[in-house]
Amino acid sequence: NAEQACARDSELFGACVAISPIFNWVTTSRYVTDTGKSTFDSDLQPRFPDQFNSLNTGPEPHLANDKWLMRAQAMRALRWASSPAAFVENLTSPMLVIHGDADEEVDFAETVGCMRSSREFGRDNIKLKVYPDEAHEGATYEHQVEIAQLVGDFLSQHLSSVEFAKQVVV
């Protein structure tokens, strides 16, 4: 994840390009997994699929035991520590964020969260390109070509030949 790299070490990563990025692993992993199964076993307040909060229900019955709460809290702490959101104050590298607002895999709210958090630190180092009605990572050929051009132009602008010793994350 390019956001993760730049947030953890902007000195090492001279510029980053994040396409459909996950900013906060706590918020993005709360409700369903890639298999479509719920993650109620590690969540303290799950949401229903239509985004309404449910009551605090605790784990599913087969997961309920005396260690569940500690495991849920440990999983939430690990997700936060693994999130670019936890290190946003270090995110000083130029970064291009590209996201379709109809992304079915990564909620567009992740990009909104990244922009809001960086602005709270007074940052203006993030360039945002939003594709209205576009799915995950640019589904149309026209947008894929445009994204490739944006990425090339952005990296050319922010990385001189001397800086190529630094890592570039895409």
Short mmCIF file of N, CA and C in Angstrom, two decimals:
data_model
loop_
_atom_site.label_atom_id
_atom_site.label_comp_id
_atom_site.label_asym_id
_atom_site.label_seq_id
_atom_site.Cartn_x
_atom_site.Cartn_y
_atom_site.Cartn_z
N ASN A 1 0.84 -1.16 0.00
CA ASN A 1 0.00 0.00 0.00
C ASN A 1 0.89 1.23 0.00
N ALA A 2 0.76 2.04 -1.02
CA ALA A 2 1.60 3.23 -1.16
C ALA A 2 1.37 4.23 -0.04
N GLU A 3 0.12 4.37 0.41
CA GLU A 3 -0.14 5.27 1.54
C GLU A 3 0.63 4.81 2.77
N GLN A 4 0.64 3.51 2.99
CA GLN A 4 1.36 2.96 4.15
C GLN A 4 2.85 3.28 4.06
N ALA A 5 3.44 3.08 2.90
CA ALA A 5 4.87 3.35 2.73
C ALA A 5 5.20 4.81 3.00
N CYS A 6 4.45 5.71 2.38
CA CYS A 6 4.73 7.14 2.56
C CYS A 6 4.41 7.63 3.96
N ALA A 7 3.38 7.08 4.57
CA ALA A 7 3.03 7.50 5.92
C ALA A 7 4.06 7.02 6.94
N ARG A 8 4.63 5.88 6.71
CA ARG A 8 5.62 5.35 7.65
C ARG A 8 7.00 5.96 7.44
N ASP A 9 7.36 6.29 6.20
CA ASP A 9 8.72 6.79 5.95
C ASP A 9 8.77 7.67 4.71
N SER A 10 8.33 8.91 4.84
CA SER A 10 8.35 9.84 3.72
C SER A 10 9.76 10.23 3.31
N GLU A 11 10.74 10.06 4.19
CA GLU A 11 12.12 10.32 3.80
C GLU A 11 12.62 9.29 2.79
N LEU A 12 12.23 8.06 2.98
CA LEU A 12 12.65 6.98 2.08
C LEU A 12 11.89 7.01 0.77
N PHE A 13 10.59 7.23 0.84
CA PHE A 13 9.74 7.21 -0.34
C PHE A 13 9.50 8.63 -0.81
N GLY A 14 10.14 9.00 -1.92
CA GLY A 14 10.11 10.37 -2.41
C GLY A 14 8.77 10.81 -2.97
N ALA A 15 7.97 9.86 -3.44
CA ALA A 15 6.64 10.16 -3.97
C ALA A 15 5.86 8.85 -3.99
N CYS A 16 4.56 8.95 -3.87
CA CYS A 16 3.72 7.76 -3.85
C CYS A 16 2.49 7.96 -4.71
N VAL A 17 2.04 6.87 -5.30
CA VAL A 17 0.80 6.85 -6.06
C VAL A 17 -0.08 5.78 -5.44
N ALA A 18 -1.24 6.17 -4.97
CA ALA A 18 -2.16 5.24 -4.32
C ALA A 18 -3.44 5.17 -5.15
N ILE A 19 -3.73 3.98 -5.67
CA ILE A 19 -4.91 3.78 -6.49
C ILE A 19 -5.90 2.94 -5.68
N SER A 20 -7.08 3.48 -5.44
CA SER A 20 -8.11 2.82 -4.62
C SER A 20 -7.53 2.37 -3.27
N PRO A 21 -6.95 3.30 -2.52
CA PRO A 21 -6.21 2.90 -1.32
C PRO A 21 -7.08 2.69 -0.08
N ILE A 22 -6.61 1.82 0.78
CA ILE A 22 -7.21 1.63 2.10
C ILE A 22 -6.44 2.50 3.07
N PHE A 23 -7.13 3.40 3.74
CA PHE A 23 -6.50 4.35 4.66
C PHE A 23 -6.56 3.87 6.10
N ASN A 24 -7.64 3.21 6.47
CA ASN A 24 -7.83 2.81 7.85
C ASN A 24 -8.36 1.37 7.89
N TRP A 25 -7.52 0.43 8.30
CA TRP A 25 -7.89 -0.98 8.30
C TRP A 25 -8.97 -1.29 9.34
N VAL A 26 -9.15 -0.42 10.32
CA VAL A 26 -10.22 -0.66 11.30
C VAL A 26 -11.57 -0.46 10.63
N THR A 27 -11.73 0.64 9.92
CA THR A 27 -13.02 0.93 9.30
C THR A 27 -13.30 0.05 8.10
N THR A 28 -12.28 -0.27 7.32
CA THR A 28 -12.53 -1.03 6.10
C THR A 28 -12.76 -2.51 6.35
N SER A 29 -12.25 -3.04 7.44
CA SER A 29 -12.34 -4.49 7.66
C SER A 29 -13.44 -4.86 8.65
N ARG A 30 -14.24 -3.90 9.05
CA ARG A 30 -15.21 -4.18 10.11
C ARG A 30 -16.32 -5.13 9.71
N TYR A 31 -16.77 -5.08 8.48
CA TYR A 31 -18.08 -5.65 8.22
C TYR A 31 -18.10 -6.91 7.36
N VAL A 32 -17.31 -6.96 6.34
CA VAL A 32 -17.25 -8.18 5.53
C VAL A 32 -15.81 -8.44 5.13
N THR A 33 -15.52 -9.66 4.82
CA THR A 33 -14.19 -10.03 4.35
C THR A 33 -14.26 -10.28 2.86
N ASP A 34 -13.13 -10.63 2.25
CA ASP A 34 -13.12 -10.94 0.82
C ASP A 34 -14.02 -12.13 0.50
N THR A 35 -14.28 -12.97 1.48
CA THR A 35 -15.14 -14.12 1.25
C THR A 35 -16.60 -13.78 1.47
N GLY A 36 -16.89 -12.57 1.91
CA GLY A 36 -18.26 -12.16 2.16
C GLY A 36 -18.74 -12.52 3.56
N LYS A 37 -17.87 -13.13 4.37
CA LYS A 37 -18.26 -13.51 5.73
C LYS A 37 -18.04 -12.33 6.67
N SER A 38 -18.86 -12.25 7.68
CA SER A 38 -18.75 -11.14 8.62
C SER A 38 -17.51 -11.28 9.49
N THR A 39 -17.12 -10.17 10.10
CA THR A 39 -15.97 -10.18 11.01
C THR A 39 -16.43 -9.87 12.43
N PHE A 40 -17.64 -10.29 12.77
CA PHE A 40 -18.18 -10.01 14.09
C PHE A 40 -17.33 -10.60 15.20
N ASP A 41 -16.52 -11.60 14.90
CA ASP A 41 -15.70 -12.21 15.94
C ASP A 41 -14.64 -11.25 16.48
N SER A 42 -14.31 -10.21 15.75
CA SER A 42 -13.29 -9.29 16.23
C SER A 42 -13.77 -7.85 16.29
N ASP A 43 -15.06 -7.64 16.19
CA ASP A 43 -15.59 -6.30 16.21
C ASP A 43 -16.47 -6.10 17.45
N LEU A 44 -16.41 -4.92 18.01
CA LEU A 44 -17.19 -4.63 19.20
C LEU A 44 -18.57 -4.10 18.88
N GLN A 45 -18.72 -3.43 17.75
CA GLN A 45 -20.03 -2.92 17.36
C GLN A 45 -20.18 -3.09 15.85
N PRO A 46 -20.64 -4.24 15.40
CA PRO A 46 -20.77 -4.46 13.97
C PRO A 46 -21.87 -3.60 13.36
N ARG A 47 -21.80 -3.41 12.07
CA ARG A 47 -22.84 -2.69 11.33
C ARG A 47 -23.57 -3.67 10.43
N PHE A 48 -24.78 -3.31 10.12
CA PHE A 48 -25.52 -4.07 9.13
C PHE A 48 -25.05 -3.64 7.75
N PRO A 49 -25.28 -4.45 6.71
CA PRO A 49 -24.80 -4.11 5.37
C PRO A 49 -25.24 -2.75 4.85
N ASP A 50 -26.38 -2.23 5.31
CA ASP A 50 -26.83 -0.92 4.84
C ASP A 50 -26.20 0.22 5.64
N GLN A 51 -25.16 -0.09 6.43
CA GLN A 51 -24.35 0.87 7.17
C GLN A 51 -24.98 1.41 8.44
N PHE A 52 -26.10 0.87 8.89
CA PHE A 52 -26.65 1.29 10.16
C PHE A 52 -25.99 0.50 11.28
N ASN A 53 -25.64 1.17 12.36
CA ASN A 53 -25.04 0.47 13.50
C ASN A 53 -26.06 -0.46 14.13
N SER A 54 -25.58 -1.60 14.54
CA SER A 54 -26.42 -2.51 15.30
C SER A 54 -26.15 -2.26 16.78
N LEU A 55 -26.87 -2.94 17.61
CA LEU A 55 -26.56 -2.88 19.04
C LEU A 55 -25.28 -3.64 19.29
N ASN A 56 -24.60 -3.33 20.39
CA ASN A 56 -23.42 -4.12 20.74
C ASN A 56 -23.87 -5.55 21.01
N THR A 57 -23.49 -6.42 20.14
CA THR A 57 -23.97 -7.80 20.25
C THR A 57 -22.88 -8.76 20.69
N GLY A 58 -21.64 -8.34 20.59
CA GLY A 58 -20.56 -9.26 20.92
C GLY A 58 -20.35 -10.27 19.82
N PRO A 59 -19.66 -11.34 20.12
CA PRO A 59 -19.30 -12.30 19.08
C PRO A 59 -20.49 -13.18 18.70
N GLU A 60 -20.33 -13.86 17.60
CA GLU A 60 -21.31 -14.87 17.25
C GLU A 60 -21.24 -15.96 18.32
N PRO A 61 -22.33 -16.65 18.59
CA PRO A 61 -22.38 -17.58 19.73
C PRO A 61 -21.26 -18.61 19.75
N HIS A 62 -20.87 -19.12 18.61
CA HIS A 62 -19.83 -20.15 18.60
C HIS A 62 -18.44 -19.59 18.92
N LEU A 63 -18.31 -18.26 18.91
CA LEU A 63 -17.01 -17.64 19.21
C LEU A 63 -16.95 -17.07 20.63
N ALA A 64 -18.06 -17.05 21.32
CA ALA A 64 -18.12 -16.44 22.65
C ALA A 64 -17.36 -17.29 23.66
N ASN A 65 -16.41 -16.65 24.30
CA ASN A 65 -15.71 -17.27 25.42
C ASN A 65 -15.02 -16.16 26.21
N ASP A 66 -14.33 -16.52 27.26
CA ASP A 66 -13.75 -15.50 28.14
C ASP A 66 -12.59 -14.74 27.49
N LYS A 67 -12.05 -15.22 26.38
CA LYS A 67 -10.92 -14.54 25.72
C LYS A 67 -11.36 -13.67 24.54
N TRP A 68 -12.65 -13.69 24.22
CA TRP A 68 -13.11 -12.98 23.04
C TRP A 68 -12.81 -11.48 23.10
N LEU A 69 -13.11 -10.81 24.19
CA LEU A 69 -12.92 -9.37 24.27
C LEU A 69 -11.45 -8.99 24.10
N MET A 70 -10.56 -9.73 24.74
CA MET A 70 -9.13 -9.44 24.58
C MET A 70 -8.69 -9.65 23.13
N ARG A 71 -9.18 -10.71 22.49
CA ARG A 71 -8.83 -10.97 21.10
C ARG A 71 -9.39 -9.86 20.19
N ALA A 72 -10.63 -9.43 20.43
CA ALA A 72 -11.23 -8.37 19.63
C ALA A 72 -10.44 -7.07 19.77
N GLN A 73 -10.04 -6.73 20.99
CA GLN A 73 -9.27 -5.51 21.20
C GLN A 73 -7.88 -5.61 20.58
N ALA A 74 -7.25 -6.78 20.66
CA ALA A 74 -5.93 -6.98 20.06
C ALA A 74 -6.01 -6.89 18.53
N MET A 75 -7.07 -7.44 17.94
CA MET A 75 -7.24 -7.36 16.48
C MET A 75 -7.47 -5.91 16.04
N ARG A 76 -8.25 -5.17 16.81
CA ARG A 76 -8.50 -3.77 16.46
C ARG A 76 -7.20 -2.96 16.58
N ALA A 77 -6.41 -3.22 17.61
CA ALA A 77 -5.13 -2.51 17.78
C ALA A 77 -4.17 -2.85 16.63
N LEU A 78 -4.14 -4.10 16.21
CA LEU A 78 -3.29 -4.50 15.09
C LEU A 78 -3.74 -3.84 13.80
N ARG A 79 -5.03 -3.78 13.56
CA ARG A 79 -5.54 -3.12 12.36
C ARG A 79 -5.18 -1.64 12.35
N TRP A 80 -5.29 -0.99 13.50
CA TRP A 80 -4.93 0.43 13.57
C TRP A 80 -3.43 0.62 13.33
N ALA A 81 -2.61 -0.19 13.97
CA ALA A 81 -1.15 -0.08 13.80
C ALA A 81 -0.72 -0.38 12.38
N SER A 82 -1.55 -1.09 11.63
CA SER A 82 -1.24 -1.44 10.24
C SER A 82 -1.83 -0.44 9.25
N SER A 83 -2.44 0.61 9.74
CA SER A 83 -3.14 1.57 8.89
C SER A 83 -2.30 2.81 8.62
N PRO A 84 -2.33 3.32 7.39
CA PRO A 84 -1.71 4.62 7.12
C PRO A 84 -2.28 5.71 8.02
N ALA A 85 -3.55 5.58 8.42
CA ALA A 85 -4.18 6.58 9.28
C ALA A 85 -3.43 6.78 10.59
N ALA A 86 -2.79 5.74 11.08
CA ALA A 86 -2.06 5.82 12.35
C ALA A 86 -0.78 6.65 12.22
N PHE A 87 -0.33 6.88 11.00
CA PHE A 87 0.95 7.58 10.78
C PHE A 87 0.79 8.81 9.90
N VAL A 88 -0.43 9.32 9.79
CA VAL A 88 -0.70 10.40 8.85
C VAL A 88 0.14 11.65 9.14
N GLU A 89 0.53 11.86 10.37
CA GLU A 89 1.36 13.04 10.67
C GLU A 89 2.72 12.98 9.99
N ASN A 90 3.16 11.78 9.61
CA ASN A 90 4.45 11.60 8.92
C ASN A 90 4.32 11.67 7.40
N LEU A 91 3.12 11.78 6.89
CA LEU A 91 2.87 11.72 5.45
C LEU A 91 3.18 13.06 4.81
N THR A 92 4.45 13.24 4.45
CA THR A 92 4.88 14.51 3.87
C THR A 92 5.32 14.38 2.41
N SER A 93 5.50 13.18 1.91
CA SER A 93 5.88 12.98 0.51
C SER A 93 4.74 13.41 -0.40
N PRO A 94 5.07 13.88 -1.60
CA PRO A 94 4.00 14.12 -2.57
C PRO A 94 3.29 12.80 -2.86
N MET A 95 1.97 12.84 -2.90
CA MET A 95 1.22 11.62 -3.15
C MET A 95 0.05 11.91 -4.07
N LEU A 96 -0.13 11.03 -5.03
CA LEU A 96 -1.27 11.08 -5.93
C LEU A 96 -2.24 9.98 -5.50
N VAL A 97 -3.48 10.36 -5.19
CA VAL A 97 -4.52 9.41 -4.81
C VAL A 97 -5.54 9.38 -5.94
N ILE A 98 -5.80 8.18 -6.46
CA ILE A 98 -6.74 7.99 -7.56
C ILE A 98 -7.81 7.01 -7.08
N HIS A 99 -9.07 7.42 -7.21
CA HIS A 99 -10.14 6.55 -6.70
C HIS A 99 -11.43 6.81 -7.47
N GLY A 100 -12.14 5.75 -7.79
CA GLY A 100 -13.47 5.85 -8.36
C GLY A 100 -14.49 5.92 -7.26
N ASP A 101 -15.45 6.81 -7.36
CA ASP A 101 -16.40 6.98 -6.27
C ASP A 101 -17.48 5.89 -6.24
N ALA A 102 -17.45 4.97 -7.18
CA ALA A 102 -18.37 3.83 -7.17
C ALA A 102 -17.61 2.53 -6.94
N ASP A 103 -16.47 2.63 -6.29
CA ASP A 103 -15.63 1.46 -6.02
C ASP A 103 -16.40 0.46 -5.16
N GLU A 104 -16.50 -0.76 -5.63
CA GLU A 104 -17.23 -1.80 -4.92
C GLU A 104 -16.34 -2.59 -3.97
N GLU A 105 -15.04 -2.38 -4.02
CA GLU A 105 -14.12 -3.12 -3.16
C GLU A 105 -13.55 -2.30 -2.02
N VAL A 106 -13.20 -1.05 -2.28
CA VAL A 106 -12.67 -0.15 -1.24
C VAL A 106 -13.61 1.05 -1.17
N ASP A 107 -14.24 1.23 -0.03
CA ASP A 107 -15.20 2.31 0.15
C ASP A 107 -14.53 3.66 -0.13
N PHE A 108 -15.20 4.49 -0.90
CA PHE A 108 -14.67 5.82 -1.22
C PHE A 108 -14.42 6.64 0.04
N ALA A 109 -15.10 6.30 1.12
CA ALA A 109 -14.88 6.99 2.40
C ALA A 109 -13.43 6.86 2.86
N GLU A 110 -12.72 5.83 2.43
CA GLU A 110 -11.30 5.69 2.78
C GLU A 110 -10.49 6.86 2.22
N THR A 111 -10.79 7.25 0.99
CA THR A 111 -10.09 8.38 0.38
C THR A 111 -10.50 9.69 1.05
N VAL A 112 -11.76 9.83 1.36
CA VAL A 112 -12.23 11.02 2.07
C VAL A 112 -11.51 11.13 3.41
N GLY A 113 -11.39 10.02 4.12
CA GLY A 113 -10.68 10.01 5.41
C GLY A 113 -9.23 10.42 5.28
N CYS A 114 -8.57 9.95 4.24
CA CYS A 114 -7.16 10.32 4.00
C CYS A 114 -7.04 11.82 3.77
N MET A 115 -7.89 12.36 2.93
CA MET A 115 -7.82 13.79 2.62
C MET A 115 -8.12 14.64 3.86
N ARG A 116 -9.15 14.28 4.60
CA ARG A 116 -9.50 15.05 5.81
C ARG A 116 -8.39 14.99 6.84
N SER A 117 -7.84 13.82 7.06
CA SER A 117 -6.78 13.68 8.07
C SER A 117 -5.55 14.46 7.68
N SER A 118 -5.15 14.40 6.42
CA SER A 118 -3.96 15.14 6.01
C SER A 118 -4.18 16.65 6.11
N ARG A 119 -5.38 17.10 5.82
CA ARG A 119 -5.67 18.53 5.93
C ARG A 119 -5.66 19.00 7.38
N GLU A 120 -6.04 18.11 8.31
CA GLU A 120 -5.97 18.48 9.73
C GLU A 120 -4.54 18.79 10.15
N PHE A 121 -3.56 18.22 9.45
CA PHE A 121 -2.16 18.50 9.73
C PHE A 121 -1.63 19.62 8.84
N GLY A 122 -2.53 20.28 8.11
CA GLY A 122 -2.13 21.40 7.27
C GLY A 122 -1.37 20.98 6.02
N ARG A 123 -1.53 19.74 5.62
CA ARG A 123 -0.79 19.23 4.46
C ARG A 123 -1.51 19.59 3.15
N ASP A 124 -0.71 19.89 2.14
CA ASP A 124 -1.25 20.09 0.80
C ASP A 124 -0.44 19.28 -0.21
N ASN A 125 0.17 18.20 0.26
CA ASN A 125 1.04 17.38 -0.57
C ASN A 125 0.31 16.27 -1.31
N ILE A 126 -1.00 16.19 -1.14
CA ILE A 126 -1.76 15.10 -1.76
C ILE A 126 -2.61 15.66 -2.90
N LYS A 127 -2.39 15.09 -4.09
CA LYS A 127 -3.20 15.43 -5.25
C LYS A 127 -4.25 14.33 -5.40
N LEU A 128 -5.49 14.71 -5.57
CA LEU A 128 -6.59 13.76 -5.66
C LEU A 128 -7.22 13.78 -7.04
N LYS A 129 -7.41 12.60 -7.60
CA LYS A 129 -8.15 12.45 -8.86
C LYS A 129 -9.28 11.47 -8.61
N VAL A 130 -10.50 11.96 -8.73
CA VAL A 130 -11.69 11.14 -8.51
C VAL A 130 -12.35 10.87 -9.86
N TYR A 131 -12.72 9.62 -10.07
CA TYR A 131 -13.45 9.23 -11.28
C TYR A 131 -14.91 8.96 -10.89
N PRO A 132 -15.82 9.86 -11.25
CA PRO A 132 -17.23 9.65 -10.92
C PRO A 132 -17.77 8.38 -11.59
N ASP A 133 -18.55 7.64 -10.82
CA ASP A 133 -19.21 6.42 -11.30
C ASP A 133 -18.24 5.34 -11.75
N GLU A 134 -16.99 5.42 -11.33
CA GLU A 134 -15.99 4.43 -11.73
C GLU A 134 -15.79 3.40 -10.63
N ALA A 135 -15.53 2.17 -11.04
CA ALA A 135 -15.34 1.07 -10.11
C ALA A 135 -13.88 0.99 -9.64
N HIS A 136 -13.52 -0.11 -9.05
CA HIS A 136 -12.20 -0.32 -8.45
C HIS A 136 -11.09 -0.27 -9.49
N GLU A 137 -10.11 0.56 -9.26
CA GLU A 137 -8.89 0.70 -10.06
C GLU A 137 -9.13 1.06 -11.52
N GLY A 138 -10.21 1.68 -11.83
CA GLY A 138 -10.46 2.11 -13.20
C GLY A 138 -10.85 0.97 -14.10
N ALA A 139 -12.12 0.79 -14.29
CA ALA A 139 -12.60 -0.36 -15.06
C ALA A 139 -12.60 -0.09 -16.57
N THR A 140 -12.76 1.16 -16.97
CA THR A 140 -12.83 1.42 -18.40
C THR A 140 -11.44 1.62 -18.98
N TYR A 141 -11.29 1.25 -20.23
CA TYR A 141 -10.00 1.38 -20.91
C TYR A 141 -9.57 2.84 -20.96
N GLU A 142 -10.49 3.72 -21.26
CA GLU A 142 -10.19 5.15 -21.33
C GLU A 142 -9.58 5.65 -20.01
N HIS A 143 -10.18 5.24 -18.89
CA HIS A 143 -9.67 5.67 -17.59
C HIS A 143 -8.33 5.00 -17.26
N GLN A 144 -8.14 3.76 -17.67
CA GLN A 144 -6.85 3.10 -17.43
C GLN A 144 -5.72 3.83 -18.15
N VAL A 145 -5.97 4.24 -19.38
CA VAL A 145 -4.96 4.99 -20.13
C VAL A 145 -4.69 6.33 -19.46
N GLU A 146 -5.75 7.01 -19.04
CA GLU A 146 -5.59 8.30 -18.37
C GLU A 146 -4.83 8.14 -17.05
N ILE A 147 -5.14 7.10 -16.30
CA ILE A 147 -4.44 6.84 -15.04
C ILE A 147 -2.96 6.60 -15.27
N ALA A 148 -2.63 5.82 -16.28
CA ALA A 148 -1.21 5.57 -16.60
C ALA A 148 -0.49 6.87 -16.92
N GLN A 149 -1.13 7.75 -17.66
CA GLN A 149 -0.53 9.05 -17.99
C GLN A 149 -0.39 9.92 -16.74
N LEU A 150 -1.42 9.94 -15.89
CA LEU A 150 -1.35 10.71 -14.64
C LEU A 150 -0.19 10.25 -13.76
N VAL A 151 -0.06 8.94 -13.63
CA VAL A 151 1.00 8.38 -12.79
C VAL A 151 2.37 8.76 -13.34
N GLY A 152 2.56 8.58 -14.65
CA GLY A 152 3.84 8.94 -15.26
C GLY A 152 4.17 10.41 -15.09
N ASP A 153 3.20 11.27 -15.33
CA ASP A 153 3.42 12.72 -15.19
C ASP A 153 3.72 13.09 -13.75
N PHE A 154 2.99 12.50 -12.81
CA PHE A 154 3.18 12.81 -11.40
C PHE A 154 4.59 12.41 -10.93
N LEU A 155 4.99 11.19 -11.27
CA LEU A 155 6.32 10.72 -10.84
C LEU A 155 7.43 11.51 -11.52
N SER A 156 7.25 11.86 -12.79
CA SER A 156 8.25 12.67 -13.49
C SER A 156 8.39 14.05 -12.84
N GLN A 157 7.28 14.60 -12.40
CA GLN A 157 7.30 15.92 -11.77
C GLN A 157 8.00 15.89 -10.42
N HIS A 158 7.81 14.82 -9.66
CA HIS A 158 8.28 14.80 -8.28
C HIS A 158 9.57 14.04 -8.03
N LEU A 159 10.03 13.31 -9.02
CA LEU A 159 11.28 12.57 -8.83
C LEU A 159 12.29 12.98 -9.88
N SER A 160 13.36 13.63 -9.45
CA SER A 160 14.43 13.98 -10.38
C SER A 160 15.32 12.77 -10.58
N SER A 161 16.23 12.83 -11.53
CA SER A 161 17.12 11.69 -11.78
C SER A 161 17.99 11.40 -10.57
N VAL A 162 18.33 12.41 -9.78
CA VAL A 162 19.14 12.21 -8.58
C VAL A 162 18.35 11.44 -7.52
N GLU A 163 17.06 11.68 -7.46
CA GLU A 163 16.23 11.06 -6.43
C GLU A 163 15.84 9.63 -6.73
N PHE A 164 16.19 9.11 -7.91
CA PHE A 164 15.78 7.75 -8.23
C PHE A 164 16.42 6.71 -7.34
N ALA A 165 17.37 7.11 -6.52
CA ALA A 165 17.92 6.19 -5.53
C ALA A 165 16.88 5.86 -4.46
N LYS A 166 15.90 6.76 -4.29
CA LYS A 166 14.81 6.50 -3.36
C LYS A 166 13.85 5.48 -3.96
N GLN A 167 13.10 4.85 -3.09
CA GLN A 167 12.09 3.89 -3.54
C GLN A 167 10.89 4.63 -4.11
N VAL A 168 10.30 4.06 -5.12
CA VAL A 168 9.05 4.55 -5.67
C VAL A 168 8.02 3.48 -5.46
N VAL A 169 6.89 3.84 -4.86
CA VAL A 169 5.84 2.87 -4.59
C VAL A 169 4.62 3.21 -5.41
N VAL A 170 4.12 2.24 -6.14
CA VAL A 170 2.89 2.41 -6.91
C VAL A 170 1.96 1.27 -6.56
#
